[in-house]
PDB file of C-alpha atoms in Angstrom:
ATOM      1  CA  UNK A 747      -9.896 103.866  97.487  1.00  0.00           C
ATOM      2  CA  UNK A 748     -10.303 104.572 100.894  1.00  0.00           C
ATOM      3  CA  UNK A 749      -7.196 104.455 103.580  1.00  0.00           C
ATOM      4  CA  UNK A 750      -5.976 101.039 105.255  1.00  0.00           C
ATOM      5  CA  UNK A 751      -4.174 102.053 108.726  1.00  0.00           C
ATOM      6  CA  UNK A 752      -1.850  99.207 109.210  1.00  0.00           C
ATOM      7  CA  UNK A 753       1.770  99.597 110.353  1.00  0.00           C
ATOM      8  CA  UNK A 754       0.848 103.656 109.425  1.00  0.00           C
ATOM      9  CA  UNK A 755       3.482 106.037 110.957  1.00  0.00           C
ATOM     10  CA  UNK A 756       1.794 109.407 112.116  1.00  0.00           C
ATOM     11  CA  UNK A 757       3.819 112.260 113.822  1.00  0.00           C
ATOM     12  CA  UNK A 758       2.890 112.562 118.067  1.00  0.00           C
ATOM     13  CA  UNK A 759       3.897 115.403 119.776  1.00  0.00           C
ATOM     14  CA  UNK A 760       4.125 114.779 122.939  1.00  0.00           C
ATOM     15  CA  UNK A 761       7.031 114.325 124.670  1.00  0.00           C
ATOM     16  CA  UNK A 762       7.491 111.665 127.081  1.00  0.00           C
ATOM     17  CA  UNK A 763      11.153 113.102 128.008  1.00  0.00           C
ATOM     18  CA  UNK A 764      10.831 116.516 128.258  1.00  0.00           C
ATOM     19  CA  UNK A 765      14.573 117.062 130.145  1.00  0.00           C
ATOM     20  CA  UNK A 766      15.984 114.739 128.016  1.00  0.00           C
ATOM     21  CA  UNK A 767      18.139 115.644 124.285  1.00  0.00           C
ATOM     22  CA  UNK A 768      16.892 112.457 123.627  1.00  0.00           C
ATOM     23  CA  UNK A 769      13.568 111.051 123.282  1.00  0.00           C
ATOM     24  CA  UNK A 770      12.710 106.647 122.350  1.00  0.00           C
ATOM     25  CA  UNK A 771      10.171 106.939 119.400  1.00  0.00           C
ATOM     26  CA  UNK A 772       8.444 104.337 117.194  1.00  0.00           C
ATOM     27  CA  UNK A 773       9.038 104.893 114.432  1.00  0.00           C
ATOM     28  CA  UNK A 774      11.995 107.580 112.835  1.00  0.00           C
ATOM     29  CA  UNK A 775       9.407 110.101 110.497  1.00  0.00           C
ATOM     30  CA  UNK A 776      10.677 112.068 107.839  1.00  0.00           C
ATOM     31  CA  UNK A 777      13.453 111.059 106.001  1.00  0.00           C
ATOM     32  CA  UNK A 778      15.986 113.124 107.869  1.00  0.00           C
ATOM     33  CA  UNK A 779      17.503 109.964 109.764  1.00  0.00           C
ATOM     34  CA  UNK A 780      20.856 108.437 110.535  1.00  0.00           C
ATOM     35  CA  UNK A 781      22.881 105.423 111.293  1.00  0.00           C
ATOM     36  CA  UNK A 782      26.400 103.827 109.900  1.00  0.00           C
ATOM     37  CA  UNK A 783      26.782 102.994 107.257  1.00  0.00           C
ATOM     38  CA  UNK A 784      27.863  99.380 108.596  1.00  0.00           C
ATOM     39  CA  UNK A 785      24.554  98.922 110.634  1.00  0.00           C
ATOM     40  CA  UNK A 786      22.594 100.341 107.217  1.00  0.00           C
ATOM     41  CA  UNK A 787      23.881  97.904 105.120  1.00  0.00           C
ATOM     42  CA  UNK A 788      23.424  94.668 107.987  1.00  0.00           C
ATOM     43  CA  UNK A 789      19.676  95.632 108.033  1.00  0.00           C
ATOM     44  CA  UNK A 790      19.666  95.533 103.876  1.00  0.00           C
ATOM     45  CA  UNK A 791      18.414  98.879 104.531  1.00  0.00           C
ATOM     46  CA  UNK A 792      14.528  99.550 102.424  1.00  0.00           C
ATOM     47  CA  UNK A 793      15.441  95.887 100.377  1.00  0.00           C
ATOM     48  CA  UNK A 794      12.309  95.565  99.456  1.00  0.00           C
ATOM     49  CA  UNK A 795      10.046  98.344  98.546  1.00  0.00           C
ATOM     50  CA  UNK A 796       8.885  99.530  95.302  1.00  0.00           C
ATOM     51  CA  UNK A 797       8.978 103.233  94.416  1.00  0.00           C
ATOM     52  CA  UNK A 798       7.546 105.578  97.269  1.00  0.00           C
ATOM     53  CA  UNK A 799       6.366 104.933 101.062  1.00  0.00           C
ATOM     54  CA  UNK A 800       6.747 103.045 104.477  1.00  0.00           C
ATOM     55  CA  UNK A 801      10.475 103.553 104.081  1.00  0.00           C
ATOM     56  CA  UNK A 802      10.439 104.972 107.571  1.00  0.00           C
ATOM     57  CA  UNK A 803       8.089 101.957 108.553  1.00  0.00           C
ATOM     58  CA  UNK A 804      10.131  99.057 107.232  1.00  0.00           C
ATOM     59  CA  UNK A 805      13.088 100.216 108.887  1.00  0.00           C
ATOM     60  CA  UNK A 806      12.047 101.130 112.360  1.00  0.00           C
ATOM     61  CA  UNK A 807      10.478  97.788 112.237  1.00  0.00           C
ATOM     62  CA  UNK A 808      13.985  95.710 111.456  1.00  0.00           C
ATOM     63  CA  UNK A 809      16.039  98.269 114.301  1.00  0.00           C
ATOM     64  CA  UNK A 810      13.239  97.256 116.928  1.00  0.00           C
ATOM     65  CA  UNK A 811      13.368  93.828 116.356  1.00  0.00           C
ATOM     66  CA  UNK A 812      17.230  93.644 115.482  1.00  0.00           C
ATOM     67  CA  UNK A 813      17.310  94.678 119.138  1.00  0.00           C
ATOM     68  CA  UNK A 814      17.963  98.516 117.923  1.00  0.00           C
ATOM     69  CA  UNK A 815      15.891 101.461 118.618  1.00  0.00           C
ATOM     70  CA  UNK A 816      14.480 104.477 117.112  1.00  0.00           C
ATOM     71  CA  UNK A 817      15.950 107.830 119.160  1.00  0.00           C
ATOM     72  CA  UNK A 818      14.901 111.729 118.070  1.00  0.00           C
ATOM     73  CA  UNK A 819      17.189 113.932 118.773  1.00  0.00           C
ATOM     74  CA  UNK A 820      15.825 117.348 119.834  1.00  0.00           C
ATOM     75  CA  UNK A 821      18.505 119.200 119.858  1.00  0.00           C
ATOM     76  CA  UNK A 822      19.069 118.707 115.575  1.00  0.00           C
ATOM     77  CA  UNK A 823      17.351 120.874 113.566  1.00  0.00           C
ATOM     78  CA  UNK A 824      16.034 119.883 110.042  1.00  0.00           C
ATOM     79  CA  UNK A 825      14.753 121.705 107.671  1.00  0.00           C
ATOM     80  CA  UNK A 826      11.940 120.215 105.072  1.00  0.00           C
ATOM     81  CA  UNK A 827      10.343 122.237 102.034  1.00  0.00           C
ATOM     82  CA  UNK A 828       6.704 120.820 102.549  1.00  0.00           C
ATOM     83  CA  UNK A 829       4.245 121.324  99.663  1.00  0.00           C
ATOM     84  CA  UNK A 830       0.112 121.043  98.472  1.00  0.00           C
ATOM     85  CA  UNK A 831       0.974 118.600  96.340  1.00  0.00           C
ATOM     86  CA  UNK A 832       3.903 115.738  94.855  1.00  0.00           C
ATOM     87  CA  UNK A 833       5.870 117.039  92.192  1.00  0.00           C
ATOM     88  CA  UNK A 834       5.438 113.113  90.813  1.00  0.00           C
ATOM     89  CA  UNK A 835       3.321 110.506  90.482  1.00  0.00           C
ATOM     90  CA  UNK A 836       2.905 108.483  93.608  1.00  0.00           C
ATOM     91  CA  UNK A 837       1.667 105.538  92.288  1.00  0.00           C
ATOM     92  CA  UNK A 838      -0.553 103.548  95.095  1.00  0.00           C
ATOM     93  CA  UNK A 839       0.009 100.226  93.573  1.00  0.00           C
ATOM     94  CA  UNK A 840       3.697 100.602  94.646  1.00  0.00           C
ATOM     95  CA  UNK A 841       2.447 101.703  98.104  1.00  0.00           C
ATOM     96  CA  UNK A 842      -0.433  99.225  98.597  1.00  0.00           C
ATOM     97  CA  UNK A 843       2.510  96.673  97.253  1.00  0.00           C
ATOM     98  CA  UNK A 844       5.420  98.528 100.043  1.00  0.00           C
ATOM     99  CA  UNK A 845       2.583  98.301 102.826  1.00  0.00           C
ATOM    100  CA  UNK A 846       1.565  93.982 102.453  1.00  0.00           C
ATOM    101  CA  UNK A 847       5.504  93.177 101.919  1.00  0.00           C
ATOM    102  CA  UNK A 848       6.012  94.461 105.514  1.00  0.00           C
ATOM    103  CA  UNK A 849       2.625  92.667 106.418  1.00  0.00           C
ATOM    104  CA  UNK A 850       4.851  89.451 105.198  1.00  0.00           C
ATOM    105  CA  UNK A 851       7.877  90.212 106.621  1.00  0.00           C
ATOM    106  CA  UNK A 852       6.753  91.453 110.239  1.00  0.00           C
ATOM    107  CA  UNK A 853       3.763  89.616 111.015  1.00  0.00           C
ATOM    108  CA  UNK A 854       2.280  85.804 112.404  1.00  0.00           C
ATOM    109  CA  UNK A 855      -0.275  84.012 109.479  1.00  0.00           C
ATOM    110  CA  UNK A 856      -3.675  84.572 111.646  1.00  0.00           C
ATOM    111  CA  UNK A 857      -2.992  88.188 111.520  1.00  0.00           C
ATOM    112  CA  UNK A 858      -1.255  89.062 108.343  1.00  0.00           C
ATOM    113  CA  UNK A 859      -4.443  87.133 107.150  1.00  0.00           C
ATOM    114  CA  UNK A 860      -7.085  89.921 108.650  1.00  0.00           C
ATOM    115  CA  UNK A 861      -4.636  92.605 107.740  1.00  0.00           C
ATOM    116  CA  UNK A 862      -4.847  91.280 103.729  1.00  0.00           C
ATOM    117  CA  UNK A 863      -8.720  91.319 104.409  1.00  0.00           C
ATOM    118  CA  UNK A 864      -9.044  94.598 105.457  1.00  0.00           C
ATOM    119  CA  UNK A 865      -6.657  95.983 102.793  1.00  0.00           C
ATOM    120  CA  UNK A 866      -8.382  94.044 100.053  1.00  0.00           C
ATOM    121  CA  UNK A 867     -11.623  95.672 101.492  1.00  0.00           C
ATOM    122  CA  UNK A 868     -10.763  99.273 100.821  1.00  0.00           C
ATOM    123  CA  UNK A 869      -9.440  98.830  97.651  1.00  0.00           C
ATOM    124  CA  UNK A 870     -10.870  95.878  95.578  1.00  0.00           C
ATOM    125  CA  UNK A 871     -10.011  97.664  92.362  1.00  0.00           C
ATOM    126  CA  UNK A 872      -6.254  96.644  92.356  1.00  0.00           C
ATOM    127  CA  UNK A 873      -5.746  94.227  95.260  1.00  0.00           C
ATOM    128  CA  UNK A 874      -5.581  90.926  93.199  1.00  0.00           C
ATOM    129  CA  UNK A 875      -3.042  93.418  90.845  1.00  0.00           C
ATOM    130  CA  UNK A 876      -1.201  93.416  93.555  1.00  0.00           C
ATOM    131  CA  UNK A 877      -1.127  90.223  95.395  1.00  0.00           C
ATOM    132  CA  UNK A 878      -0.047  88.854  92.453  1.00  0.00           C
ATOM    133  CA  UNK A 879       3.047  90.994  91.928  1.00  0.00           C
ATOM    134  CA  UNK A 880       4.022  90.032  95.581  1.00  0.00           C
ATOM    135  CA  UNK A 881       3.580  86.484  95.026  1.00  0.00           C
ATOM    136  CA  UNK A 882       5.722  87.193  92.070  1.00  0.00           C
ATOM    137  CA  UNK A 883       8.248  88.055  94.069  1.00  0.00           C
ATOM    138  CA  UNK A 884       8.027  85.578  96.422  1.00  0.00           C
ATOM    139  CA  UNK A 885      11.213  83.505  96.833  1.00  0.00           C
ATOM    140  CA  UNK A 886      13.293  87.247  97.345  1.00  0.00           C
ATOM    141  CA  UNK A 887      10.464  88.007 100.156  1.00  0.00           C
ATOM    142  CA  UNK A 888      11.553  85.019 101.499  1.00  0.00           C
ATOM    143  CA  UNK A 889      14.949  85.224 101.752  1.00  0.00           C
ATOM    144  CA  UNK A 890      14.037  88.670 103.504  1.00  0.00           C
ATOM    145  CA  UNK A 891      11.799  87.237 105.681  1.00  0.00           C
ATOM    146  CA  UNK A 892      14.525  85.031 106.509  1.00  0.00           C
ATOM    147  CA  UNK A 893      17.400  87.262 106.864  1.00  0.00           C
ATOM    148  CA  UNK A 894      14.936  89.473 109.753  1.00  0.00           C
ATOM    149  CA  UNK A 895      14.220  86.235 111.361  1.00  0.00           C
ATOM    150  CA  UNK A 896      17.866  85.290 111.348  1.00  0.00           C
ATOM    151  CA  UNK A 897      19.180  88.394 112.707  1.00  0.00           C
ATOM    152  CA  UNK A 898      16.029  89.625 115.122  1.00  0.00           C
ATOM    153  CA  UNK A 899      16.277  90.195 119.476  1.00  0.00           C
ATOM    154  CA  UNK A 900      12.834  90.286 119.841  1.00  0.00           C
ATOM    155  CA  UNK A 901       9.680  89.693 118.177  1.00  0.00           C
ATOM    156  CA  UNK A 902       7.387  91.548 116.689  1.00  0.00           C
ATOM    157  CA  UNK A 903       4.763  91.615 119.612  1.00  0.00           C
ATOM    158  CA  UNK A 904       7.577  92.961 121.484  1.00  0.00           C
ATOM    159  CA  UNK A 905       7.185  95.962 119.072  1.00  0.00           C
ATOM    160  CA  UNK A 906       3.781  96.522 119.780  1.00  0.00           C
ATOM    161  CA  UNK A 907       3.963  96.755 123.590  1.00  0.00           C
ATOM    162  CA  UNK A 908       6.620  98.876 123.674  1.00  0.00           C
ATOM    163  CA  UNK A 909       4.785 100.918 121.304  1.00  0.00           C
ATOM    164  CA  UNK A 910       1.396 100.618 123.414  1.00  0.00           C
ATOM    165  CA  UNK A 911       0.243  99.731 120.191  1.00  0.00           C
ATOM    166  CA  UNK A 912      -2.302  96.140 119.729  1.00  0.00           C
ATOM    167  CA  UNK A 913      -1.535  92.593 117.498  1.00  0.00           C
ATOM    168  CA  UNK A 914      -5.558  92.302 116.922  1.00  0.00           C
TER     169      UNK A 914
END
């Protein structure tokens, strides 16, 4: 299965605010992030994701659209144990499902259609099965989408403009 770079966060080593202990970032990464429990519950956390993948992208998009910001606290040090491979299986269907969920929650119809076609071309062997999983879960997804829209103060265009991206 080839790589699909739709809503795929990546490390950015450029420091836009070298003299500050805080830096605004497009997406949190690394699973060492913090917010209040009340805010986590308000955002409904990682609701809807399956197993593993797109945690940071989903949470960051919710924060930005809700009106918040993602910040890097540069003077905190967090350790991480790196390994050459996962000690557990990471099912590709669930990662593709999570990517399609984020697309479903945030993109307008025309962009969603284009994104789904890109995923279908890259993952032909599992696309229909994953799409069927998404359709079967649509009542829950519809509720999530409506909730995100109800708390949003910004649209997805703001996120892309803020983070030097494009909506094409």
